[in-house]
Short mmCIF file of C-alpha atoms in Angstrom, two decimals:
data_model
loop_
_atom_site.label_atom_id
_atom_site.label_comp_id
_atom_site.label_asym_id
_atom_site.label_seq_id
_atom_site.Cartn_x
_atom_site.Cartn_y
_atom_site.Cartn_z
CA MET A 1 87.09 -30.60 6.91
CA ASP A 2 89.02 -33.90 6.96
CA LEU A 3 88.74 -35.47 10.43
CA ARG A 4 92.01 -37.32 9.84
CA LEU A 5 93.83 -34.00 9.42
CA LEU A 6 92.17 -32.67 12.58
CA ARG A 7 93.40 -35.69 14.55
CA TYR A 8 96.92 -35.09 13.24
CA PHE A 9 96.69 -31.39 14.17
CA VAL A 10 95.51 -32.18 17.71
CA ALA A 11 98.36 -34.66 18.19
CA VAL A 12 100.98 -32.14 17.00
CA THR A 13 99.48 -29.45 19.25
CA GLN A 14 99.42 -31.66 22.32
CA GLU A 15 102.95 -33.03 21.77
CA GLY A 16 104.41 -29.66 20.74
CA ASN A 17 106.72 -31.52 18.40
CA PHE A 18 106.29 -33.18 15.00
CA HIS A 19 108.61 -36.08 15.84
CA ARG A 20 106.78 -37.08 19.04
CA ALA A 21 103.41 -36.59 17.35
CA ALA A 22 104.46 -38.88 14.49
CA GLU A 23 105.50 -41.56 16.99
CA ARG A 24 102.17 -41.20 18.79
CA LEU A 25 100.29 -41.57 15.49
CA HIS A 26 102.52 -44.47 14.35
CA MET A 27 103.51 -42.73 11.15
CA ALA A 28 106.58 -41.09 9.60
CA GLN A 29 107.25 -37.41 10.21
CA PRO A 30 107.33 -36.15 6.55
CA PRO A 31 103.73 -37.20 5.72
CA LEU A 32 102.59 -35.71 9.04
CA SER A 33 104.22 -32.38 8.16
CA ARG A 34 102.58 -32.46 4.72
CA ALA A 35 99.20 -33.21 6.31
CA ILE A 36 99.45 -30.17 8.61
CA GLN A 37 100.51 -28.02 5.64
CA GLN A 38 97.43 -29.26 3.74
CA LEU A 39 95.22 -28.36 6.69
CA GLU A 40 96.70 -24.85 6.72
CA VAL A 41 95.94 -24.55 3.01
CA ASP A 42 92.36 -25.67 3.66
CA VAL A 43 91.96 -23.16 6.49
CA GLY A 44 93.77 -20.40 4.65
CA SER A 45 96.03 -19.41 7.51
CA PRO A 46 99.11 -20.67 9.42
CA LEU A 47 98.15 -22.76 12.43
CA LEU A 48 101.55 -23.26 14.06
CA ASP A 49 104.48 -21.00 14.84
CA ARG A 50 107.27 -23.30 13.65
CA PHE A 51 110.02 -21.00 14.94
CA THR A 52 109.26 -21.75 18.61
CA ARG A 53 110.18 -24.80 20.65
CA PRO A 54 107.89 -26.33 21.65
CA LEU A 55 105.60 -25.44 18.78
CA ARG A 56 103.00 -22.80 19.57
CA LEU A 57 99.60 -22.19 18.04
CA THR A 58 98.76 -19.05 16.12
CA PRO A 59 95.49 -17.29 17.10
CA VAL A 60 93.71 -19.10 14.26
CA GLY A 61 95.34 -22.34 15.42
CA GLN A 62 94.00 -21.81 18.94
CA LEU A 63 90.46 -21.37 17.61
CA LEU A 64 90.73 -24.45 15.39
CA TYR A 65 92.24 -26.54 18.20
CA ALA A 66 89.33 -25.78 20.54
CA GLN A 67 86.79 -26.66 17.87
CA ALA A 68 88.70 -29.76 16.76
CA LEU A 69 88.62 -31.14 20.31
CA GLN A 70 84.86 -30.66 20.45
CA MET A 71 84.31 -32.21 17.01
CA LEU A 72 86.46 -35.26 17.70
CA ALA A 73 84.76 -35.73 21.07
CA ARG A 74 81.38 -35.66 19.36
CA MET A 75 82.52 -38.30 16.90
CA GLU A 76 83.59 -40.52 19.79
CA ASP A 77 80.25 -39.92 21.52
CA MET A 78 78.40 -40.86 18.34
CA GLN A 79 80.40 -44.07 17.95
CA THR A 80 79.75 -44.97 21.58
CA MET A 81 76.05 -44.23 21.21
CA VAL A 82 75.71 -46.35 18.05
CA ARG A 83 77.59 -49.27 19.57
CA ALA A 84 75.45 -49.11 22.70
CA ALA A 85 72.26 -48.97 20.64
CA ALA A 86 73.36 -52.02 18.67
CA THR A 87 73.98 -54.14 21.77
CA SER A 88 71.47 -52.86 24.34
CA ARG A 89 68.12 -54.52 24.96
CA ARG A 90 66.93 -52.01 27.55
CA ARG A 91 64.11 -49.56 26.96
CA ARG A 92 65.41 -46.45 25.23
CA LEU A 93 64.59 -42.75 25.34
CA VAL A 94 66.28 -40.57 22.72
CA LEU A 95 66.60 -36.84 23.45
CA GLY A 96 67.37 -34.20 20.83
CA PHE A 97 68.73 -30.89 22.11
CA VAL A 98 70.09 -27.61 20.82
CA ALA A 99 73.53 -26.71 22.15
CA SER A 100 72.43 -23.75 24.28
CA THR A 101 70.08 -25.91 26.38
CA ILE A 102 73.15 -27.72 27.75
CA TYR A 103 73.85 -24.54 29.72
CA ALA A 104 70.19 -24.18 30.78
CA ARG A 105 70.11 -26.96 33.41
CA LEU A 106 69.54 -29.79 30.94
CA PRO A 107 72.49 -31.79 32.39
CA GLU A 108 70.86 -31.71 35.85
CA LEU A 109 67.61 -33.03 34.37
CA ILE A 110 69.47 -35.80 32.58
CA ARG A 111 71.24 -36.87 35.78
CA GLU A 112 67.97 -36.93 37.71
CA PHE A 113 66.24 -38.93 34.98
CA ARG A 114 69.04 -41.50 35.02
CA LYS A 115 68.56 -41.91 38.78
CA ALA A 116 64.78 -42.18 38.48
CA ALA A 117 64.79 -44.53 35.46
CA GLN A 118 67.85 -46.73 35.82
CA ASP A 119 66.32 -49.37 33.55
CA VAL A 120 66.02 -46.92 30.65
CA GLU A 121 68.87 -46.30 28.21
CA LEU A 122 69.08 -42.54 27.63
CA VAL A 123 70.55 -41.42 24.30
CA LEU A 124 71.43 -37.78 23.56
CA VAL A 125 71.54 -36.28 20.05
CA GLU A 126 72.51 -32.67 19.36
CA SER A 127 70.27 -31.20 16.65
CA THR A 128 68.55 -27.97 15.70
CA THR A 129 64.92 -27.36 16.60
CA LEU A 130 63.82 -27.79 12.99
CA ASP A 131 65.72 -31.07 12.68
CA GLN A 132 64.02 -32.22 15.88
CA ILE A 133 60.58 -31.81 14.31
CA ALA A 134 61.39 -34.23 11.50
CA ALA A 135 63.20 -36.59 13.89
CA LEU A 136 60.18 -36.69 16.22
CA LYS A 137 57.76 -37.43 13.39
CA GLU A 138 60.02 -40.13 11.99
CA GLY A 139 60.57 -41.73 15.41
CA ARG A 140 64.33 -41.08 15.50
CA ILE A 141 64.03 -39.12 18.77
CA ASP A 142 61.37 -39.16 21.49
CA ILE A 143 61.81 -35.71 23.08
CA GLY A 144 63.29 -32.49 21.75
CA PHE A 145 64.62 -29.52 23.71
CA GLY A 146 64.88 -26.34 21.64
CA ARG A 147 64.13 -22.63 21.51
CA ILE A 148 62.07 -22.07 18.34
CA ARG A 149 58.27 -21.97 18.31
CA PHE A 150 56.61 -23.92 15.52
CA ASP A 151 53.21 -25.37 14.71
CA ASP A 152 52.82 -28.98 13.62
CA PRO A 153 49.79 -31.11 14.56
CA ALA A 154 52.02 -34.19 14.89
CA VAL A 155 54.21 -32.57 17.54
CA ARG A 156 53.20 -31.19 20.94
CA ARG A 157 55.32 -28.44 22.45
CA ILE A 158 55.58 -27.28 26.07
CA ILE A 159 57.29 -24.04 27.04
CA LEU A 160 59.27 -24.98 30.13
CA ARG A 161 60.37 -21.43 30.93
CA HIS A 162 61.62 -18.18 29.43
CA GLU A 163 65.34 -17.52 29.84
CA ARG A 164 66.62 -13.96 30.03
CA LEU A 165 69.00 -12.78 27.30
CA ILE A 166 72.24 -10.91 28.05
CA ALA A 167 75.06 -9.30 26.06
CA ALA A 168 78.47 -10.98 25.76
CA PHE A 169 81.57 -8.78 25.23
CA PRO A 170 85.31 -9.29 24.82
CA MET A 171 86.97 -8.70 28.19
CA ASP A 172 88.67 -5.45 27.10
CA HIS A 173 85.61 -3.94 25.39
CA PRO A 174 84.73 -0.46 26.78
CA LEU A 175 81.13 -1.50 27.43
CA ALA A 176 82.34 -4.57 29.34
CA ARG A 177 84.01 -2.39 31.95
CA GLN A 178 80.79 -0.54 32.79
CA SER A 179 78.27 -1.70 35.38
CA GLY A 180 74.51 -2.05 35.23
CA PRO A 181 72.32 -3.03 32.28
CA VAL A 182 73.26 -2.06 28.73
CA SER A 183 70.60 -0.85 26.30
CA LEU A 184 70.08 -2.10 22.78
CA LYS A 185 70.63 1.46 21.60
CA GLU A 186 74.16 1.34 23.02
CA LEU A 187 74.71 -1.88 21.07
CA ALA A 188 73.32 -0.54 17.79
CA ASP A 189 76.73 0.20 16.22
CA GLU A 190 78.55 -2.80 17.69
CA PRO A 191 79.53 -5.66 15.36
CA GLN A 192 77.12 -8.51 16.07
CA ILE A 193 77.88 -12.23 15.99
CA LEU A 194 74.82 -14.38 15.35
CA TYR A 195 74.28 -18.12 15.62
CA PRO A 196 73.32 -20.53 14.26
CA ARG A 197 74.06 -19.80 10.62
CA SER A 198 71.53 -22.38 9.41
CA PRO A 199 68.90 -23.71 9.21
CA ARG A 200 66.52 -20.79 9.55
CA PRO A 201 64.33 -19.72 11.27
CA SER A 202 66.44 -20.09 14.38
CA TYR A 203 67.63 -18.36 17.54
CA ALA A 204 69.48 -15.92 15.26
CA ASP A 205 66.12 -14.62 14.02
CA GLN A 206 65.00 -14.07 17.63
CA VAL A 207 67.99 -11.79 18.15
CA ILE A 208 67.40 -9.92 14.88
CA SER A 209 63.74 -9.42 15.82
CA LEU A 210 64.77 -8.14 19.26
CA PHE A 211 66.74 -5.30 17.67
CA ARG A 212 64.17 -4.56 14.97
CA ASP A 213 61.36 -4.41 17.54
CA HIS A 214 63.25 -1.39 18.91
CA ALA A 215 63.76 0.16 15.45
CA ILE A 216 67.43 -0.88 15.35
CA GLU A 217 69.07 -2.66 12.42
CA PRO A 218 71.86 -4.85 13.86
CA ARG A 219 75.31 -4.67 12.24
CA ILE A 220 75.98 -8.35 11.65
CA VAL A 221 79.63 -9.28 10.98
CA HIS A 222 79.59 -13.05 11.57
CA GLU A 223 77.00 -15.81 11.47
CA ALA A 224 78.54 -18.71 13.38
CA ARG A 225 77.50 -22.32 12.98
CA GLU A 226 76.89 -22.82 16.70
CA LEU A 227 76.98 -21.16 20.11
CA GLN A 228 80.47 -22.33 21.06
CA ILE A 229 81.96 -20.78 17.93
CA ALA A 230 80.06 -17.53 18.48
CA ILE A 231 81.39 -17.21 22.03
CA GLY A 232 84.88 -18.04 20.78
CA LEU A 233 84.62 -15.22 18.25
CA VAL A 234 83.52 -12.86 21.02
CA ALA A 235 86.57 -13.84 23.07
CA ALA A 236 88.72 -13.22 19.98
CA GLU A 237 87.36 -9.64 19.89
CA GLU A 238 85.50 -10.14 16.61
CA GLY A 239 82.30 -8.65 17.98
CA ILE A 240 79.60 -9.05 20.63
CA ALA A 241 76.72 -11.51 20.90
CA ILE A 242 73.30 -11.70 22.52
CA VAL A 243 73.16 -15.03 24.37
CA PRO A 244 70.97 -16.82 26.94
CA GLU A 245 71.86 -15.97 30.53
CA SER A 246 72.92 -19.54 31.35
CA VAL A 247 75.92 -19.21 29.02
CA ARG A 248 77.51 -16.96 31.64
CA ARG A 249 78.12 -19.98 33.89
CA ALA A 250 79.94 -21.91 31.16
CA ARG A 251 82.45 -19.34 29.94
CA SER A 252 83.50 -16.32 31.99
CA HIS A 253 87.32 -16.35 32.01
CA ASP A 254 87.67 -14.48 28.70
CA VAL A 255 84.16 -13.13 28.04
CA ALA A 256 82.31 -10.42 29.99
CA TYR A 257 78.52 -10.22 30.33
CA ARG A 258 76.01 -7.47 31.02
CA GLU A 259 72.26 -7.62 31.43
CA LEU A 260 70.06 -5.91 28.87
CA ALA A 261 68.06 -2.84 29.87
CA GLU A 262 65.15 -3.98 27.71
CA PRO A 263 63.23 -7.11 28.77
CA ALA A 264 64.29 -9.91 26.41
CA THR A 265 63.91 -13.67 26.79
CA SER A 266 64.23 -16.86 24.79
CA PRO A 267 61.93 -19.82 25.47
CA ILE A 268 63.14 -23.29 26.40
CA ILE A 269 60.71 -25.65 24.71
CA MET A 270 60.18 -29.37 25.20
CA SER A 271 58.55 -31.20 22.28
CA HIS A 272 57.24 -34.72 21.83
CA ARG A 273 54.97 -36.65 19.49
CA THR A 274 51.27 -35.90 19.86
CA GLY A 275 49.53 -38.80 21.60
CA ASP A 276 52.73 -40.31 22.99
CA ALA A 277 51.92 -41.81 26.39
CA SER A 278 55.04 -43.92 26.89
CA PRO A 279 56.21 -44.51 30.49
CA GLU A 280 59.63 -43.06 29.59
CA LEU A 281 58.04 -39.77 28.53
CA GLU A 282 55.95 -39.72 31.71
CA GLN A 283 59.06 -40.30 33.80
CA MET A 284 60.83 -37.38 32.12
CA GLY A 285 57.77 -35.20 32.74
CA ALA A 286 57.79 -36.17 36.41
CA VAL A 287 61.50 -35.34 36.72
CA ILE A 288 61.06 -31.93 35.09
CA ALA A 289 58.08 -31.07 37.27
CA ARG A 290 59.94 -32.05 40.45
CA MET A 291 63.20 -30.30 39.57
CA TYR A 292 61.53 -27.11 38.31
CA GLN A 293 59.63 -26.84 41.59
CA GLN A 294 62.89 -27.39 43.48
CA TRP A 295 64.64 -24.67 41.47
CA GLY A 296 61.79 -22.22 42.04
CA TYR A 297 60.66 -22.04 38.40
CA GLY A 298 57.25 -23.59 39.02
CA VAL A 299 55.70 -26.47 37.08
CA PRO A 300 55.45 -25.58 33.36
CA ALA A 301 51.93 -25.33 31.97
CA GLY A 302 50.87 -28.54 30.26
CA LEU A 303 53.56 -30.65 31.90
CA PRO A 304 51.58 -32.18 34.82
CA SER A 305 49.63 -34.40 32.40
CA LEU A 306 52.92 -36.17 31.68
CA ALA A 307 53.87 -36.72 35.32
CA LEU A 308 53.21 -40.02 37.04
#
């Protein structure tokens, strides 16, 4: 999808008016209108209700607007990161992470590491677990935080903890209004939203295996590219999703959550290159050990050897 068109769409949405948006973008109104029409053709659906003043978003427009903001923000983050890398002479530690670990206390760890290692430039890169393996081996990242188990002699993995899985429902779903845990059997006929769509294997396969381990074949209606889109589809009443418990803290105004009756968890895994004994890696290990003890999780097995 053309990022230029997304920037135009965001400007029109925020201004609520094509004329003001054109002035903000320093362009004429007719080409801006044509650009939004082209975006609607690309999406296959109207994005704006042009009969209201100010302009209002259609349901599809609301979904695209939320994702466009995230995508444009990521582009800005990437530009900032690349510029900083080009000019900085400080020691660097590059972390790869899957999106769901952002909800699982990774931001707190990052803040504590920055306090403990103020002379180290910390760079964050969102990537899938499988991409992290290649990035670690090629030296593009130093630590990866993911959820998929894998075996590679060049990469050492440490399971930090197991996070409980829960069910996410649209607010008005009948099962959302009930209390107590919900069983997988009750979810058997519900339309399921999986993520990520690719690459595989991934967290999506963990969810599929969870159902199949209980002799249930899930009814999959959507395979979203990432967690944020999956939760957005749940809020839009397209189906339900099995998500890590920490997601509950990030989005609760339009999504309801219930615990699962069956025990189900997803691991949070830290990976690094085998034989890496850098002081930056040791500092991160020390921060994790200290914070996990503080949070009552206990020190993960295998992590103390990294701590200073």
